[in-house]
PDB file of C-alpha atoms in Angstrom:
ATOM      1  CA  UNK A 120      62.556 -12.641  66.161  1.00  0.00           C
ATOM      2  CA  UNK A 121      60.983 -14.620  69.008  1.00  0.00           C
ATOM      3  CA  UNK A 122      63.731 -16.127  71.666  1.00  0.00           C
ATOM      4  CA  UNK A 123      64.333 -19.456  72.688  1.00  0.00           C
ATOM      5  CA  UNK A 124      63.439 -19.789  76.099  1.00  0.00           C
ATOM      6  CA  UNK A 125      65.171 -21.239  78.878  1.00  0.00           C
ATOM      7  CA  UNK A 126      63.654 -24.470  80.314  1.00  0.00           C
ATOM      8  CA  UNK A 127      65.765 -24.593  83.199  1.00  0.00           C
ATOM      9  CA  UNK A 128      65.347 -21.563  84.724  1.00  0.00           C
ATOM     10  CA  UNK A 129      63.246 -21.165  87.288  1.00  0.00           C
ATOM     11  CA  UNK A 130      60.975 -18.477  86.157  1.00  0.00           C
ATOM     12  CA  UNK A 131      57.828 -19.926  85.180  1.00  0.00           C
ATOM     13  CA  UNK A 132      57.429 -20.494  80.914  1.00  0.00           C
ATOM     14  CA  UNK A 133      54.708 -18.438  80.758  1.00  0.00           C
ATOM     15  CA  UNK A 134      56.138 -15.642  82.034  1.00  0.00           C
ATOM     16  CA  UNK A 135      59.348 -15.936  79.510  1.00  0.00           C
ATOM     17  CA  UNK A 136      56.979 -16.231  76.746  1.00  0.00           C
ATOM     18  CA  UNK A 137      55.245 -12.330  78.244  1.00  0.00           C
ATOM     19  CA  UNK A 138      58.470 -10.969  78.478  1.00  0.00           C
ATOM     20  CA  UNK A 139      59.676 -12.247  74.834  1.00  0.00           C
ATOM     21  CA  UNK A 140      56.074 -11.473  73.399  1.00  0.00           C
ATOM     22  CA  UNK A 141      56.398  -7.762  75.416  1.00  0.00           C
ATOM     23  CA  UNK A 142      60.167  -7.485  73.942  1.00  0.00           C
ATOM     24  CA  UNK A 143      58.430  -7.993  69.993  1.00  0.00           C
ATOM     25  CA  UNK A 144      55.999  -5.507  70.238  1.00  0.00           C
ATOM     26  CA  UNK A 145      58.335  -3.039  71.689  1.00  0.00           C
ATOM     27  CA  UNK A 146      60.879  -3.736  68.800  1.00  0.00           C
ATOM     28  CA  UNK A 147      58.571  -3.306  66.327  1.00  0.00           C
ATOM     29  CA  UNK A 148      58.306  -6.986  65.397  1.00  0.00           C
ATOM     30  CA  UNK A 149      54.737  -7.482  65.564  1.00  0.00           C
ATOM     31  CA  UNK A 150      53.292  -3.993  64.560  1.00  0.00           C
ATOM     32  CA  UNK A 151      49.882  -2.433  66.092  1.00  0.00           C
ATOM     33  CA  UNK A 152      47.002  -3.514  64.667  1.00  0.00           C
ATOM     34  CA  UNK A 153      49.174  -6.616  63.156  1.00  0.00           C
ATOM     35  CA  UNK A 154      47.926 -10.759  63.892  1.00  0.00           C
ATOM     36  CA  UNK A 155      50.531 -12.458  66.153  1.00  0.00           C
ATOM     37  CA  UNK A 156      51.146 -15.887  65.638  1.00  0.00           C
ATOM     38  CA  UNK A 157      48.416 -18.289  66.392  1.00  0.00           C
ATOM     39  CA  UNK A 158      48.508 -19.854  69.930  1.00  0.00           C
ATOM     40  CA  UNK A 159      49.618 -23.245  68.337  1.00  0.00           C
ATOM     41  CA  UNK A 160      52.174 -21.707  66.454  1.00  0.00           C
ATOM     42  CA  UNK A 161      53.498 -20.009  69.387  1.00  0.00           C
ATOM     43  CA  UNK A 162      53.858 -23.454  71.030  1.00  0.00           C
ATOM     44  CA  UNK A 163      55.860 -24.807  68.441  1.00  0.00           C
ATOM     45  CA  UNK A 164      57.609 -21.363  68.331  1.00  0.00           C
ATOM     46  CA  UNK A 165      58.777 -21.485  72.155  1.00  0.00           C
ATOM     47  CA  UNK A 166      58.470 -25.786  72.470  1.00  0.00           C
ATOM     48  CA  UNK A 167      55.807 -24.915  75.196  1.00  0.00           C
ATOM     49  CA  UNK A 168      52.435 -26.231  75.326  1.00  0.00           C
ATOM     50  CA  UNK A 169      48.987 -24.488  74.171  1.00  0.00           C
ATOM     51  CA  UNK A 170      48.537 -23.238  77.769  1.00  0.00           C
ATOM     52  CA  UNK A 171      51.601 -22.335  78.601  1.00  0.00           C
ATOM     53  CA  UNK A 172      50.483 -19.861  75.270  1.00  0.00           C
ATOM     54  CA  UNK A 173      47.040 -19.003  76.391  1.00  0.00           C
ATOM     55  CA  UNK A 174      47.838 -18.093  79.896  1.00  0.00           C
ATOM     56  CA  UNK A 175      50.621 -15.672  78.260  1.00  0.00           C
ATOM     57  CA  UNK A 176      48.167 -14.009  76.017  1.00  0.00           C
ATOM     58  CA  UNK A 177      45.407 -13.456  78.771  1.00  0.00           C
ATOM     59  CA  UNK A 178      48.148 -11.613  80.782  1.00  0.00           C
ATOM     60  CA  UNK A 179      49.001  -9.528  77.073  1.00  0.00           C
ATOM     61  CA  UNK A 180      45.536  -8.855  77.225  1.00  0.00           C
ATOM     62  CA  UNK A 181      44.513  -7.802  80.654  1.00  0.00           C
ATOM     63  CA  UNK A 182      47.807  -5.570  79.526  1.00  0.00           C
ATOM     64  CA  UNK A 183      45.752  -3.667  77.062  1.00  0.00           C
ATOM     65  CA  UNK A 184      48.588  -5.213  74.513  1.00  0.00           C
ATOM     66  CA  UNK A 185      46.986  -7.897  72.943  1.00  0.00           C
ATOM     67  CA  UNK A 186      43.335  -8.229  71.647  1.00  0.00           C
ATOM     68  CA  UNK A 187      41.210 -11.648  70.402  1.00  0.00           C
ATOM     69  CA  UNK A 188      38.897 -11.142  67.518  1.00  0.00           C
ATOM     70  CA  UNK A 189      36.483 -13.868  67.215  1.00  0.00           C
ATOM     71  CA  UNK A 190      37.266 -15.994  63.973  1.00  0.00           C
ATOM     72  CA  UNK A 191      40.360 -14.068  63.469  1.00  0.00           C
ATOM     73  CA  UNK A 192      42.837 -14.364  65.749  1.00  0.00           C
ATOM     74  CA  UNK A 193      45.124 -12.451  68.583  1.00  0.00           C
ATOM     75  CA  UNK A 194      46.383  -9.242  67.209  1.00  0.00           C
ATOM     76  CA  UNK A 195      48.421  -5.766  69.003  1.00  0.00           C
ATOM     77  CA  UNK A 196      46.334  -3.450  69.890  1.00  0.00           C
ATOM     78  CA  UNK A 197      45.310  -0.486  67.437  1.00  0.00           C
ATOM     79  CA  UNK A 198      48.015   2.689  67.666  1.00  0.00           C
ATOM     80  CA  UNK A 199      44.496   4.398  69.187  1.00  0.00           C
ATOM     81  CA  UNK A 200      44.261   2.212  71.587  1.00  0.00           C
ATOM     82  CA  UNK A 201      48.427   1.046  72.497  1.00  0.00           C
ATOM     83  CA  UNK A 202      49.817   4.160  73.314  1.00  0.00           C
ATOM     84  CA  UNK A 203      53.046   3.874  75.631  1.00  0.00           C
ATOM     85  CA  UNK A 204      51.830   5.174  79.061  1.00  0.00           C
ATOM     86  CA  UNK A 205      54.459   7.867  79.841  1.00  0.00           C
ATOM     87  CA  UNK A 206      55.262  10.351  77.490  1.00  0.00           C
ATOM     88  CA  UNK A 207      57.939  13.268  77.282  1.00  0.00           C
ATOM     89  CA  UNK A 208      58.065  15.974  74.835  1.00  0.00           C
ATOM     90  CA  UNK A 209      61.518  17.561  76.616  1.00  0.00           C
ATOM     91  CA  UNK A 210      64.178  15.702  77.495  1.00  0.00           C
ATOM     92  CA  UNK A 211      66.208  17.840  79.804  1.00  0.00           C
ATOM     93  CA  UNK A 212      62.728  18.445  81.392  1.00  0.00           C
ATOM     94  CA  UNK A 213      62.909  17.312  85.075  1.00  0.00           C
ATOM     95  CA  UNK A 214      61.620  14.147  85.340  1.00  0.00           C
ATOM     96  CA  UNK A 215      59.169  14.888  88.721  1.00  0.00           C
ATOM     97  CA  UNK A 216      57.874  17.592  86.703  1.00  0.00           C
ATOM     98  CA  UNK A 217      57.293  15.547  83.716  1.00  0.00           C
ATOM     99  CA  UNK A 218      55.778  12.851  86.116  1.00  0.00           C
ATOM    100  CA  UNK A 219      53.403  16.210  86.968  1.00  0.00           C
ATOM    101  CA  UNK A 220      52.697  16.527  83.790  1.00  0.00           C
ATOM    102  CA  UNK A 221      51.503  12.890  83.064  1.00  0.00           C
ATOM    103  CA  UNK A 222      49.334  12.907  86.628  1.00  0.00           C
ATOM    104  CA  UNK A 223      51.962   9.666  87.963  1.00  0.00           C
ATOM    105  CA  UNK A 224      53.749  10.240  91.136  1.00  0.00           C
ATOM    106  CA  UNK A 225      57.382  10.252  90.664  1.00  0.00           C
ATOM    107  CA  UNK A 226      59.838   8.681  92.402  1.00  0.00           C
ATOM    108  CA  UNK A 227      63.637   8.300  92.479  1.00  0.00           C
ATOM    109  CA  UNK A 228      65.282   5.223  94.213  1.00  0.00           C
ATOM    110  CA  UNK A 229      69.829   6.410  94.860  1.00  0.00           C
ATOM    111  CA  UNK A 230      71.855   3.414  93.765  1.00  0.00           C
ATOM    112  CA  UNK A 231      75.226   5.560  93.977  1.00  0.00           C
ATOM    113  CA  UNK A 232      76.312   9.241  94.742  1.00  0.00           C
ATOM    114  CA  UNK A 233      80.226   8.758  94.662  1.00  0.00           C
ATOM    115  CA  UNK A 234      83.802  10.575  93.256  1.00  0.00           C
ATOM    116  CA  UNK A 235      84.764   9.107  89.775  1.00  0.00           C
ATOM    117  CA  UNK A 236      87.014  10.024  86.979  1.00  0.00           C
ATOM    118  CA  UNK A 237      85.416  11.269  83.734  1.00  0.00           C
ATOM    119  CA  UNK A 238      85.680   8.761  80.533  1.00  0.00           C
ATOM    120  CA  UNK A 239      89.074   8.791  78.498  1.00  0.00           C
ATOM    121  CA  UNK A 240      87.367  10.484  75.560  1.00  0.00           C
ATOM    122  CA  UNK A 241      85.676  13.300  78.004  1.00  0.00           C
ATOM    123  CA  UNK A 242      88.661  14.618  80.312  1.00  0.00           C
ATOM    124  CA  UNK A 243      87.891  18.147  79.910  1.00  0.00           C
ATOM    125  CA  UNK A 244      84.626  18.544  79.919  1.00  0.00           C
ATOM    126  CA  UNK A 245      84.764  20.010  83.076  1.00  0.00           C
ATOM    127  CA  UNK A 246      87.814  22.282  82.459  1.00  0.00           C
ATOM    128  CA  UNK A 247      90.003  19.740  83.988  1.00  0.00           C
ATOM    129  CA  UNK A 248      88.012  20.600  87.114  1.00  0.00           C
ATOM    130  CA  UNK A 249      89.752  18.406  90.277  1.00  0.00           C
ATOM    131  CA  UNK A 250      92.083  16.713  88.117  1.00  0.00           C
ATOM    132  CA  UNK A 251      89.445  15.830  85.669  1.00  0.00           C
ATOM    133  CA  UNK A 252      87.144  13.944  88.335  1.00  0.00           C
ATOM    134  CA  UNK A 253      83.481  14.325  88.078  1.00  0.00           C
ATOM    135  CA  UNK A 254      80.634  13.974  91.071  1.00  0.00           C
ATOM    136  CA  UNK A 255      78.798  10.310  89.640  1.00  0.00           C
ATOM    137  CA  UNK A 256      74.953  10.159  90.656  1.00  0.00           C
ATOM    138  CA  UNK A 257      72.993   7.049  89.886  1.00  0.00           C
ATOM    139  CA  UNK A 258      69.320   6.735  90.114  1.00  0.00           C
ATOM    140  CA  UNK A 259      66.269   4.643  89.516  1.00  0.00           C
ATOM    141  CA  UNK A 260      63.240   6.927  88.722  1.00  0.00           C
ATOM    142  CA  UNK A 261      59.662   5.498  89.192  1.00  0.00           C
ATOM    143  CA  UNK A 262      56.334   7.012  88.338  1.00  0.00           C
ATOM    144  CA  UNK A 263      53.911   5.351  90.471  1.00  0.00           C
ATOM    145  CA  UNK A 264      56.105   2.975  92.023  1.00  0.00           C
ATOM    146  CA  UNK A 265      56.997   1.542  88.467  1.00  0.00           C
ATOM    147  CA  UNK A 266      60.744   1.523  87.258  1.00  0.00           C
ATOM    148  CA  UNK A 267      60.960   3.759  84.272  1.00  0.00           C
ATOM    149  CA  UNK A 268      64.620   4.594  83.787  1.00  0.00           C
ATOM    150  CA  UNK A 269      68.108   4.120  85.552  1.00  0.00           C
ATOM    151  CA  UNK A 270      70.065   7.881  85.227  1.00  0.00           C
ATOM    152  CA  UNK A 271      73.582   8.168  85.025  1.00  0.00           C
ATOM    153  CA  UNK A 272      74.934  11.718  85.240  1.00  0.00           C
ATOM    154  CA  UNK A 273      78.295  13.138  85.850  1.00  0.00           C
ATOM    155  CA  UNK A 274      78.306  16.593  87.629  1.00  0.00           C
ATOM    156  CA  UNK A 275      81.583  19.241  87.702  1.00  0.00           C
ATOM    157  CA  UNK A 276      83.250  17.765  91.064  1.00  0.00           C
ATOM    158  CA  UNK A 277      83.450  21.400  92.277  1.00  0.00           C
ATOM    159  CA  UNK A 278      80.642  23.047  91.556  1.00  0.00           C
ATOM    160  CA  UNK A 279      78.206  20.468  92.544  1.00  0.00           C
ATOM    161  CA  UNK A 280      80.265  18.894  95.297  1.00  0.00           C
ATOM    162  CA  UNK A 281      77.472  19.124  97.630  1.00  0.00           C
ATOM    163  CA  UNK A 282      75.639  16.449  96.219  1.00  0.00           C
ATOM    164  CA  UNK A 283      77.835  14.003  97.961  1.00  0.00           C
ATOM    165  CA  UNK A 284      76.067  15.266 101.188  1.00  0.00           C
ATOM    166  CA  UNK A 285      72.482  15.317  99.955  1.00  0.00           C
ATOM    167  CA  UNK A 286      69.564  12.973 100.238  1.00  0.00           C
ATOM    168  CA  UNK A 287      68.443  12.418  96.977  1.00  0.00           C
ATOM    169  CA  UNK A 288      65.830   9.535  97.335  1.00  0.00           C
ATOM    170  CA  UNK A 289      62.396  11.024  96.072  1.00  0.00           C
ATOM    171  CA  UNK A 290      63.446  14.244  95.167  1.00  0.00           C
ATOM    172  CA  UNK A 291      64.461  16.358  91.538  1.00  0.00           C
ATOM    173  CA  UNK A 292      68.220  16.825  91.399  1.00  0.00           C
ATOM    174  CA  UNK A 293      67.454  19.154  89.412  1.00  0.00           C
ATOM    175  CA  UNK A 294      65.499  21.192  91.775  1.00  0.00           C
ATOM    176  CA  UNK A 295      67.814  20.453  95.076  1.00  0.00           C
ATOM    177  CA  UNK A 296      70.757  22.046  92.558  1.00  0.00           C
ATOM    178  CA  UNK A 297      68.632  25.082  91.236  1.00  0.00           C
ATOM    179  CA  UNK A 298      67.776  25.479  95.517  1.00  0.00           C
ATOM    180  CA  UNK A 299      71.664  25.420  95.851  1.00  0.00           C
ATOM    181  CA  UNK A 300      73.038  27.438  93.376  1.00  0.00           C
ATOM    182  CA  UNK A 301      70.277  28.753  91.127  1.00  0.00           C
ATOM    183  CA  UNK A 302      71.751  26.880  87.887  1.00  0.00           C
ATOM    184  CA  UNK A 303      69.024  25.220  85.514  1.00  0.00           C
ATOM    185  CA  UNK A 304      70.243  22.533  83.037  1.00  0.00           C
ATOM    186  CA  UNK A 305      69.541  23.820  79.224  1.00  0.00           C
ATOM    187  CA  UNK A 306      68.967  20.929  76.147  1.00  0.00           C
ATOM    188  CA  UNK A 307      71.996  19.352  74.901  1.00  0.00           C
ATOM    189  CA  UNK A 308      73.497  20.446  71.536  1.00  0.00           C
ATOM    190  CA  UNK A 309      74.646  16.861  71.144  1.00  0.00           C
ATOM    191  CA  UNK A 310      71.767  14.441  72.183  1.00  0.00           C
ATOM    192  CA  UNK A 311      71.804  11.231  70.927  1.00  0.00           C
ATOM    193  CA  UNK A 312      68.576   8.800  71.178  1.00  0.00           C
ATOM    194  CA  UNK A 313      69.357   5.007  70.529  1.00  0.00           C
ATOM    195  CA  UNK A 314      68.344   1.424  71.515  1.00  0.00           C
ATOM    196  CA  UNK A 315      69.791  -1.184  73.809  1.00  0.00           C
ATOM    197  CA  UNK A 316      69.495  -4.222  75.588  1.00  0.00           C
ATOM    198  CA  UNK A 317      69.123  -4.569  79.253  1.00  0.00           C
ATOM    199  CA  UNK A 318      72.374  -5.697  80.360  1.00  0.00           C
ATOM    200  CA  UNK A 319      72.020  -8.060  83.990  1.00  0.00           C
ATOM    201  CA  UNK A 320      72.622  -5.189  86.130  1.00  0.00           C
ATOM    202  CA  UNK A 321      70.016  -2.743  84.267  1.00  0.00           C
ATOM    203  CA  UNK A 322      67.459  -5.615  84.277  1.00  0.00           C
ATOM    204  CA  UNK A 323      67.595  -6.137  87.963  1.00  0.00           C
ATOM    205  CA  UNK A 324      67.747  -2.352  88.472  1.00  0.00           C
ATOM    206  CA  UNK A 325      64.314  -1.811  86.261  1.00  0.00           C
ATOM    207  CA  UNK A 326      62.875  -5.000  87.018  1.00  0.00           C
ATOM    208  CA  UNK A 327      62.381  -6.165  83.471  1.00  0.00           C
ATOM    209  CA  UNK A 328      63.510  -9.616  81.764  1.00  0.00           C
ATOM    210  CA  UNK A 329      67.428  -9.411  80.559  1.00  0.00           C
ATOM    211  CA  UNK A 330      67.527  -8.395  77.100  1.00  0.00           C
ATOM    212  CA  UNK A 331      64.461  -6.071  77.345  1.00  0.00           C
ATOM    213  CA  UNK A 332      64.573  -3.080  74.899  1.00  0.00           C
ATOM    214  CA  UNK A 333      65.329   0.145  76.396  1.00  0.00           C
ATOM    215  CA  UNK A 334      66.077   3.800  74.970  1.00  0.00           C
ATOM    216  CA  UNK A 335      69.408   4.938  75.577  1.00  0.00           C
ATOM    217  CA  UNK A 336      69.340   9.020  75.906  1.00  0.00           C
ATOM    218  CA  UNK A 337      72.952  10.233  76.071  1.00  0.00           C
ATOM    219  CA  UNK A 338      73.999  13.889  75.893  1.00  0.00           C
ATOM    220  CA  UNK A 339      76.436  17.074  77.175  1.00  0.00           C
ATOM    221  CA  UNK A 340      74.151  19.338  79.386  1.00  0.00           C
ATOM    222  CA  UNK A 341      75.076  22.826  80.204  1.00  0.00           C
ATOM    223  CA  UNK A 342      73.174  25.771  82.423  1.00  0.00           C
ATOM    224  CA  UNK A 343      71.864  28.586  81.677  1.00  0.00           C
ATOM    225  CA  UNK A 344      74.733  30.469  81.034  1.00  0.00           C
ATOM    226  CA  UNK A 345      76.325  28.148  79.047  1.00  0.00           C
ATOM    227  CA  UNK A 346      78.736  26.930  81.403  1.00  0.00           C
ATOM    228  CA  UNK A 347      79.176  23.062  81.492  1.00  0.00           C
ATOM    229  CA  UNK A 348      76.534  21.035  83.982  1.00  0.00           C
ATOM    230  CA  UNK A 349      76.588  17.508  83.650  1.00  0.00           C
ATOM    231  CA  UNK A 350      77.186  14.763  81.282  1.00  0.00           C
ATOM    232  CA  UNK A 351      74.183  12.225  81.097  1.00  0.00           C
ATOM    233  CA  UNK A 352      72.686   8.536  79.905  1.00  0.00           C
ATOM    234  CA  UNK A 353      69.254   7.628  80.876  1.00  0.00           C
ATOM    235  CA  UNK A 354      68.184   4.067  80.176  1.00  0.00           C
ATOM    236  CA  UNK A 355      64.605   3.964  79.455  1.00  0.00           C
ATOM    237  CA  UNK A 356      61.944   0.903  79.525  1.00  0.00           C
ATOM    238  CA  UNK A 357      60.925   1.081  76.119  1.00  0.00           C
ATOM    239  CA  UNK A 358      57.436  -0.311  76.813  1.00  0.00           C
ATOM    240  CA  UNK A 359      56.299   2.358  79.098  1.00  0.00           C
ATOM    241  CA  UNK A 360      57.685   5.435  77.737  1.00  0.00           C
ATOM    242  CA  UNK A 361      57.519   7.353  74.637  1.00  0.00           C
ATOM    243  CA  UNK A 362      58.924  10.749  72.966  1.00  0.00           C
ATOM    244  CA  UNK A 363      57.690  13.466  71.631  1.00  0.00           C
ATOM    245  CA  UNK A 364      60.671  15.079  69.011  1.00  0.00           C
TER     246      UNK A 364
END
């Protein structure tokens, strides 16, 4: 359902009611082709006046998101014409190619490359590799300068210790390791697509609204010989990305 908004923060009303109205449509709760609340019941809805409200729809609908129909109201765009802009029918796929594949320029922003310890409930995933550490790589990747997804993947502390040293703004990890070592990743046997959230950090990382629904893809990746690669999460603006199963 609709959020209350928060009248002393200092981001602009109008732009809390976009984010809440984007967060609705991406949940499901107003459906394509489906009438949205009228602009005076969205005032009520958010205690916000009528323009507050109309300046948020015209922004929905420069968005391709929301449509007026003369006499009828403001309803989501038709399935035909609301299609999420980014779509991925693979999920181990590498995301620049991917990015290829949709004609966006991809992009990959390093928020940590660092020496961790693997979760409690995954100490020997590796083999007990390094005393069951794991090489942590955290990234933000953009398709034409927009934040799609934060990635979160653990790589065998041995194996791939060289991506400590490597730059790995702009690039496919996937392609520097395959350069390296000639190792591919293969699909998970235990992938597991869910909904979240954005937590603070995620929000500021994505640059969406807190509480913005993202996918969560989680999953244990090996290579092509079946030997364990990585262990990753991908959180994924819901809004601008879709997938093919």
């Amino acid at each position: 359902m609709p959020s209350e908004l928060d009248h002393t923060s200092q981001e602009p009303l109008y732009l809390q009611v976009i984010e809440d109205i984007r967060r609705d449509i991406a949940s499901g709760l107003y459906r394509a082709g489906e009438k949205i609340p009228s602009e005076l019941e969205l005032g009520d809805i958010y205690r916000v006046s009528r323009i507050t409200v109309r300046n948020a729809v015209k922004v929905l609908e420069k968005e391709g998101l929301l449509v007026k129909r003369q006499g009828k109201g403001t309803f989501v765009t038709a399935e035909a014409e609301h299609k999420a802009p980014f779509e991925n029918d693979d999920i181990v796929r590498s995301f620049t190619k991917t990015c290829e594949n949709n004609g966006v320029v991809p992009g990959a922003r390093l928020v940590a490359c660092e020496r961790t310890l693997l979760p409690l409930d995954r100490p020997g995933f590796f083999g007990g590799a390094d005393n069951g550490a794991a090489i942590r790589v955290i990234r933000v990747r953009t398709a034409d300068d927009v934040p799609l997804m934060v990635e979160d993947n653990l790589f065998d502390p041995v194996k791939y210790r060289f991506l400590l040293d490597e730059h790995l703004e702009d690039c496919s990890i996937f392609e520097v390791i395959e350069q390296k070592t000639g190792l591919v990743p293969r699909n998970s046997t235990d992938c597991i697509l869910s909904m979240e959230r954005a937590t603070p950090q995620l929000a500021e990382l994505l640059d969406v609204a807190e509480n913005e629904p993202l996918f969560t893809v989680s999953g244990e990746y090996s290579d092509q010989y079946g030997e364990p690669m990585f262990l990753g999460i991908q959180h994924v603006v819901g809004r601008h990305y879709s997938f093919r199963l």
